Tab-separated table of C-alpha atoms in Angstrom:
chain	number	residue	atom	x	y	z
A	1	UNK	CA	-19.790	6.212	-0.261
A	2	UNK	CA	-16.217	7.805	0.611
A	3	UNK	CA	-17.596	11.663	-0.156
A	4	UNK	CA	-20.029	13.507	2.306
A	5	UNK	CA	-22.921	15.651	1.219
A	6	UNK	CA	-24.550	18.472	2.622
A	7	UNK	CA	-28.240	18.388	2.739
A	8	UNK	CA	-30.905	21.146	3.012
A	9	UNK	CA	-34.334	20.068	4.124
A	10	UNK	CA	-37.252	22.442	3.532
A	11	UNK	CA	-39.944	21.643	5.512
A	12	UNK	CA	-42.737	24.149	7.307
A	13	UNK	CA	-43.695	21.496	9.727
A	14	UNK	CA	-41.259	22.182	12.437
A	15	UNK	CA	-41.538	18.345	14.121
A	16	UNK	CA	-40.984	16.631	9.912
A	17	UNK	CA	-38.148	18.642	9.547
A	18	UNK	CA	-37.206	17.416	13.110
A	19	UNK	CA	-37.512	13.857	12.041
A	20	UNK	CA	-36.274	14.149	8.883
A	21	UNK	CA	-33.038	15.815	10.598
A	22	UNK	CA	-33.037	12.916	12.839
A	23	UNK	CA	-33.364	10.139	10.549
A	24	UNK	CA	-29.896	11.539	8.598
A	25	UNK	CA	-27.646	12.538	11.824
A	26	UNK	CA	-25.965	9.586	11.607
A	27	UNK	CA	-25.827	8.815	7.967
A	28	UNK	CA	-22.312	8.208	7.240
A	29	UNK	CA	-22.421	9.798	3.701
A	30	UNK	CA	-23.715	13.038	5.022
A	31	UNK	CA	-21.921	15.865	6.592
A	32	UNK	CA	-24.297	18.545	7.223
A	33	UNK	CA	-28.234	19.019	7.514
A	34	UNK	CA	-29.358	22.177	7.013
A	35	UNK	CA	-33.006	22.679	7.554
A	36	UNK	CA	-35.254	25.855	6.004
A	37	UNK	CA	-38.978	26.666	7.090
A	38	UNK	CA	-39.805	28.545	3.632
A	39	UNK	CA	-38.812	29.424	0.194
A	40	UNK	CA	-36.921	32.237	1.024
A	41	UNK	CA	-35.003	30.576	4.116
A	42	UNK	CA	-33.570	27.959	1.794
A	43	UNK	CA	-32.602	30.548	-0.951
A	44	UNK	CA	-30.596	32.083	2.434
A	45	UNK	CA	-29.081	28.360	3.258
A	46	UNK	CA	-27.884	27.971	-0.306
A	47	UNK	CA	-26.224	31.262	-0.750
A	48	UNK	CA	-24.576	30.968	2.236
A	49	UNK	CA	-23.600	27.283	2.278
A	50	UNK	CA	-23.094	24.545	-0.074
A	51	UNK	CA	-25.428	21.950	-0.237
A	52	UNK	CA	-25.557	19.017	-2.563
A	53	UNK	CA	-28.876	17.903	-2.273
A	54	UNK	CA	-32.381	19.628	-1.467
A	55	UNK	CA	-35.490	18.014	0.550
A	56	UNK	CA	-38.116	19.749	-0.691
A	57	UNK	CA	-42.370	19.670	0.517
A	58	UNK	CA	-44.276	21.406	-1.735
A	59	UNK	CA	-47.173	23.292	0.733
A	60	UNK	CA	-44.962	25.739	1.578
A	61	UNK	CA	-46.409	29.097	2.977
A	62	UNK	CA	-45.695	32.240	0.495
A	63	UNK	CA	-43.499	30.488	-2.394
A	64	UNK	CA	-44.788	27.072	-2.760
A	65	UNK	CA	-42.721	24.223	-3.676
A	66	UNK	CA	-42.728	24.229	-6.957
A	67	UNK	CA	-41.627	28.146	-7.337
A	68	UNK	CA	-38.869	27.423	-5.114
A	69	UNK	CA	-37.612	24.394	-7.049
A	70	UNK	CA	-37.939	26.164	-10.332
A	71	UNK	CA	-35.914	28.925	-8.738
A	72	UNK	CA	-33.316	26.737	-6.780
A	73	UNK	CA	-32.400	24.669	-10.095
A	74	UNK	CA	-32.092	27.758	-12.365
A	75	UNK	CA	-29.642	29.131	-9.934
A	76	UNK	CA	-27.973	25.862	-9.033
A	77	UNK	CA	-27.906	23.622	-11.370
A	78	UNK	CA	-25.950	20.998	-9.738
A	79	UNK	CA	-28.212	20.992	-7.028
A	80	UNK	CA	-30.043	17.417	-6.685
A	81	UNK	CA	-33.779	18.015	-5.470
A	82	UNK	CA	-36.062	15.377	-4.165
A	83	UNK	CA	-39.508	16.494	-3.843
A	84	UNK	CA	-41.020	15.138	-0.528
A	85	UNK	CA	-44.795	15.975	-0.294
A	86	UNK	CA	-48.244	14.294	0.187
A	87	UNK	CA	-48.948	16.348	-3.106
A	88	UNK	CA	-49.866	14.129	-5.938
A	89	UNK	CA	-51.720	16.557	-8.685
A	90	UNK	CA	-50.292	15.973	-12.133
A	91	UNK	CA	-49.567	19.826	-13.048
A	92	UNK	CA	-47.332	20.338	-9.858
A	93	UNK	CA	-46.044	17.098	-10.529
A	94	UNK	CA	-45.014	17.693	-14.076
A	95	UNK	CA	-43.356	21.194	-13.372
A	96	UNK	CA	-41.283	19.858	-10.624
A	97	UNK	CA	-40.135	17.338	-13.624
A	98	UNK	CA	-39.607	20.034	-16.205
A	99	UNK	CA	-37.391	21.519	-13.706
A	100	UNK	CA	-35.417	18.980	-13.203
A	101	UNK	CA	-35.704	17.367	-10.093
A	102	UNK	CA	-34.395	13.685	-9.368
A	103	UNK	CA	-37.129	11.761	-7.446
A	104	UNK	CA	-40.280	12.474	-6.200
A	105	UNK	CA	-41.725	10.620	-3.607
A	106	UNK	CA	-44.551	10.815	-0.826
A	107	UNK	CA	-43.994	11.475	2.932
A	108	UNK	CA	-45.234	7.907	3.666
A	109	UNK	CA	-41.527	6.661	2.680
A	110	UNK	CA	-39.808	4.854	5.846
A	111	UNK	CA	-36.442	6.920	7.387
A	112	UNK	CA	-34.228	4.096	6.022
A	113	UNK	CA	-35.965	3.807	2.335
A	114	UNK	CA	-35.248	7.457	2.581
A	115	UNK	CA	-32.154	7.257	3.341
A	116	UNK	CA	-30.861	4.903	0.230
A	117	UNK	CA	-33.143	6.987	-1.881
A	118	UNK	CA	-30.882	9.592	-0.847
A	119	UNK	CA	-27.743	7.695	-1.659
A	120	UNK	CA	-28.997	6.639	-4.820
A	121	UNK	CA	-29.473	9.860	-5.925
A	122	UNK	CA	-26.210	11.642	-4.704
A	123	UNK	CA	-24.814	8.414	-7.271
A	124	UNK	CA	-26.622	9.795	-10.115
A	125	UNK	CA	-29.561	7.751	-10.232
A	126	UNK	CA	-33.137	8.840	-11.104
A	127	UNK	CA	-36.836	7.497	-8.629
A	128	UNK	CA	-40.028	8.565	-9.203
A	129	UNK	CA	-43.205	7.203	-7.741
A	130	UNK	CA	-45.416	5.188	-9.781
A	131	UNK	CA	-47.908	7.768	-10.174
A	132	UNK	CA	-45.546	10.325	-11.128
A	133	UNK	CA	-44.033	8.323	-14.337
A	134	UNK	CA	-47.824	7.248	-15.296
A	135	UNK	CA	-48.330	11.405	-15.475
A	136	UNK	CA	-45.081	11.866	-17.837
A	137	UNK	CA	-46.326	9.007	-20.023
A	138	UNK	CA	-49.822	10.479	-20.055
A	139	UNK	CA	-48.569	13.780	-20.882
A	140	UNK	CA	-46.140	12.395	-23.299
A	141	UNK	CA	-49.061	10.970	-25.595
A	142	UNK	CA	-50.463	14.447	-26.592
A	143	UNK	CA	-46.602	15.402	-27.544
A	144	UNK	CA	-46.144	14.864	-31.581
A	145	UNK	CA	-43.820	12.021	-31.861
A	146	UNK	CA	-40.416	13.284	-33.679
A	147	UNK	CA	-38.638	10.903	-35.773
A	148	UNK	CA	-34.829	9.810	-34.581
A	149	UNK	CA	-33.365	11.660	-37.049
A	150	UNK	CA	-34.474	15.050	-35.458
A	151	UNK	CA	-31.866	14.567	-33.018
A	152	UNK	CA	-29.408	12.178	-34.776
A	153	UNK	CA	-28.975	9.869	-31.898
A	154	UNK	CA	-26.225	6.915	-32.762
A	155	UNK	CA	-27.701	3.552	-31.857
A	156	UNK	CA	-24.951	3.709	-28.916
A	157	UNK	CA	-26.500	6.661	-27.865
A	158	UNK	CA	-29.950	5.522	-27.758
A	159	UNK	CA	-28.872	2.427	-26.234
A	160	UNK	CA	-27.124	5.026	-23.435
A	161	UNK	CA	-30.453	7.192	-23.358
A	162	UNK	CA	-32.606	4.195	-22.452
A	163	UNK	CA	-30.375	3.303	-19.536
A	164	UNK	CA	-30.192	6.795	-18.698
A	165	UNK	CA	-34.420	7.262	-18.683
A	166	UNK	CA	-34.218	4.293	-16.512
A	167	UNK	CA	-31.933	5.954	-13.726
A	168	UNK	CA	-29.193	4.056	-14.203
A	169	UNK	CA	-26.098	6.046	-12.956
A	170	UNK	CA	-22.781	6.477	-15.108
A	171	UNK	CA	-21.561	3.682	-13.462
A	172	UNK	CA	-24.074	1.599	-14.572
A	173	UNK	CA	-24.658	2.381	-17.521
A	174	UNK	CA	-20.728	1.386	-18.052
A	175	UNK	CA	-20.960	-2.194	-16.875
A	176	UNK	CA	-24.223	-2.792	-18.819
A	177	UNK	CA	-22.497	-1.499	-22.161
A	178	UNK	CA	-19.156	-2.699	-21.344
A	179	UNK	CA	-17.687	1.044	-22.203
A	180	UNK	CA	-15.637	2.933	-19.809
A	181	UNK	CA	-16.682	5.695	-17.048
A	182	UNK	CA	-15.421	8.487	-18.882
A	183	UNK	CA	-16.852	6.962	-22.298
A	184	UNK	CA	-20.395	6.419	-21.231
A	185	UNK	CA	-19.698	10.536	-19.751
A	186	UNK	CA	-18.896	11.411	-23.080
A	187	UNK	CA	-21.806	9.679	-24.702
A	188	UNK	CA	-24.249	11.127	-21.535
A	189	UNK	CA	-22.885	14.594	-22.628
A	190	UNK	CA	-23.341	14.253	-26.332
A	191	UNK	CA	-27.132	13.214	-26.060
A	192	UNK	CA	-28.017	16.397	-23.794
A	193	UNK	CA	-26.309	18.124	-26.428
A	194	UNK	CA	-28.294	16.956	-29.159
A	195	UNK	CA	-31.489	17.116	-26.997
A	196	UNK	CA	-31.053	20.590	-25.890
A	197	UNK	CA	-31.601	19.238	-22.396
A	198	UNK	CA	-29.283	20.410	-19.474
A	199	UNK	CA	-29.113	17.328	-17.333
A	200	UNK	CA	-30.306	14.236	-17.088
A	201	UNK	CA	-33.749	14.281	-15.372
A	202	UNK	CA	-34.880	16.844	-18.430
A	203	UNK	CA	-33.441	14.264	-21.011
A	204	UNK	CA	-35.442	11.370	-19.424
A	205	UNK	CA	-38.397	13.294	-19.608
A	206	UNK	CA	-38.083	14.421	-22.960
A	207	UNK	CA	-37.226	10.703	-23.865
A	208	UNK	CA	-40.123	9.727	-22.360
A	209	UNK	CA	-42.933	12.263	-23.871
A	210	UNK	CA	-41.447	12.519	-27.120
A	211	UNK	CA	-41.190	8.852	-27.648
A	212	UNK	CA	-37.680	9.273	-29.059
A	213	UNK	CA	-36.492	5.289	-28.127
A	214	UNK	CA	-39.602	4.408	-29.586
């Protein structure tokens, strides 16, 4: 990766976010690692600097995890979150989803999984844990299924979608259509449009537990 990232960690375990700091000091795609013990210290961190991609542990003390993602993507969209937490419980789970985050994984990960986690995110990729995509499915089944005509997907864009719900990156989903960058962008751009989605995560999800690719 030629570009370097900023990267916020919040943590309220002072020796994780030490290790976590640790494990990216010398990871040649990132620049900075900013590090907040709360909510409102990372709300601080991204006003004042700009950060690419949030670390985020849910059992945080006053604003929990969730709040502060829900807050952190409405004011930065941009902003890639990856929720790291020994949280599994399928409502926190699925509003850290709605929001929009990009992976969520469990603080048992090793540093260097981690760190290509990291760098397959910053790419535009998608990773959830197993349990995580068996509670969108679940929650997907009690969702009435809408026709494809609802949203008047092309059968290119479908075919785009499905790569898309399975975190393939621009880039990828390129080469596996044998379309251009900027054409698979256009097509990524006309589905959120016609899902009423605002990124990618949110039109995985929705592809997902509304059964749109059938």
């Amino acid at each position: 990766m030629s570009n370097k990232y900023n990267i916020l960690i919040v943590e309220d375990h002072a020796l994780t976010r030490f290790a976590l700091k640790t494990s990216l000091r010398d990871v040649d795609f990132v620049e900075n690692v900013l590090e907040a013990s709360c909510a409102q210290e990372a709300y601080e961190q991204l006003a004042l600097s700009k950060v690419d991609l949030v670390i985020m542990d849910l059992g945080l003390p006053g604003i929990n995890g969730v709040q502060a993602t829900q807050e952190i993507k409405k004011m930065y969209k941009k902003v890639k979150i990856i929720i790291l937490t020994s949280h599994n419980e399928e409502q926190e789970v699925l509003k850290c989803l709605e929001a929009g985050i990009c992976a969520y994984c469990s603080k048992d990960i090793k540093p260097d999984k981690l760190v290509e986690l990291i760098k397959d995110i910053l790419n535009g990729n998608l990773w959830f844990d197993s349990a995580v995509s068996q509670y969108v499915l679940n929650s997907g089944r009690a969702v009435k299924h809408k026709s494809d005509e609802d949203y008047n997907l092309t059968l290119k864009e479908k075919k785009v979608l499905s790569l898309l719900a399975d975190g393939n990156s621009n880039q990828q989903i390129a080469k596996k259509l044998n379309i251009s960058v900027n054409t698979a962008k256009v097509h990524v751009c006309n589905i959120l449009q016609k899902l009423s989605v605002d990124d990618r995560t949110q039109a995985a999800i929705k592809a997902i537990k509304e059964n749109i690719l059938g």
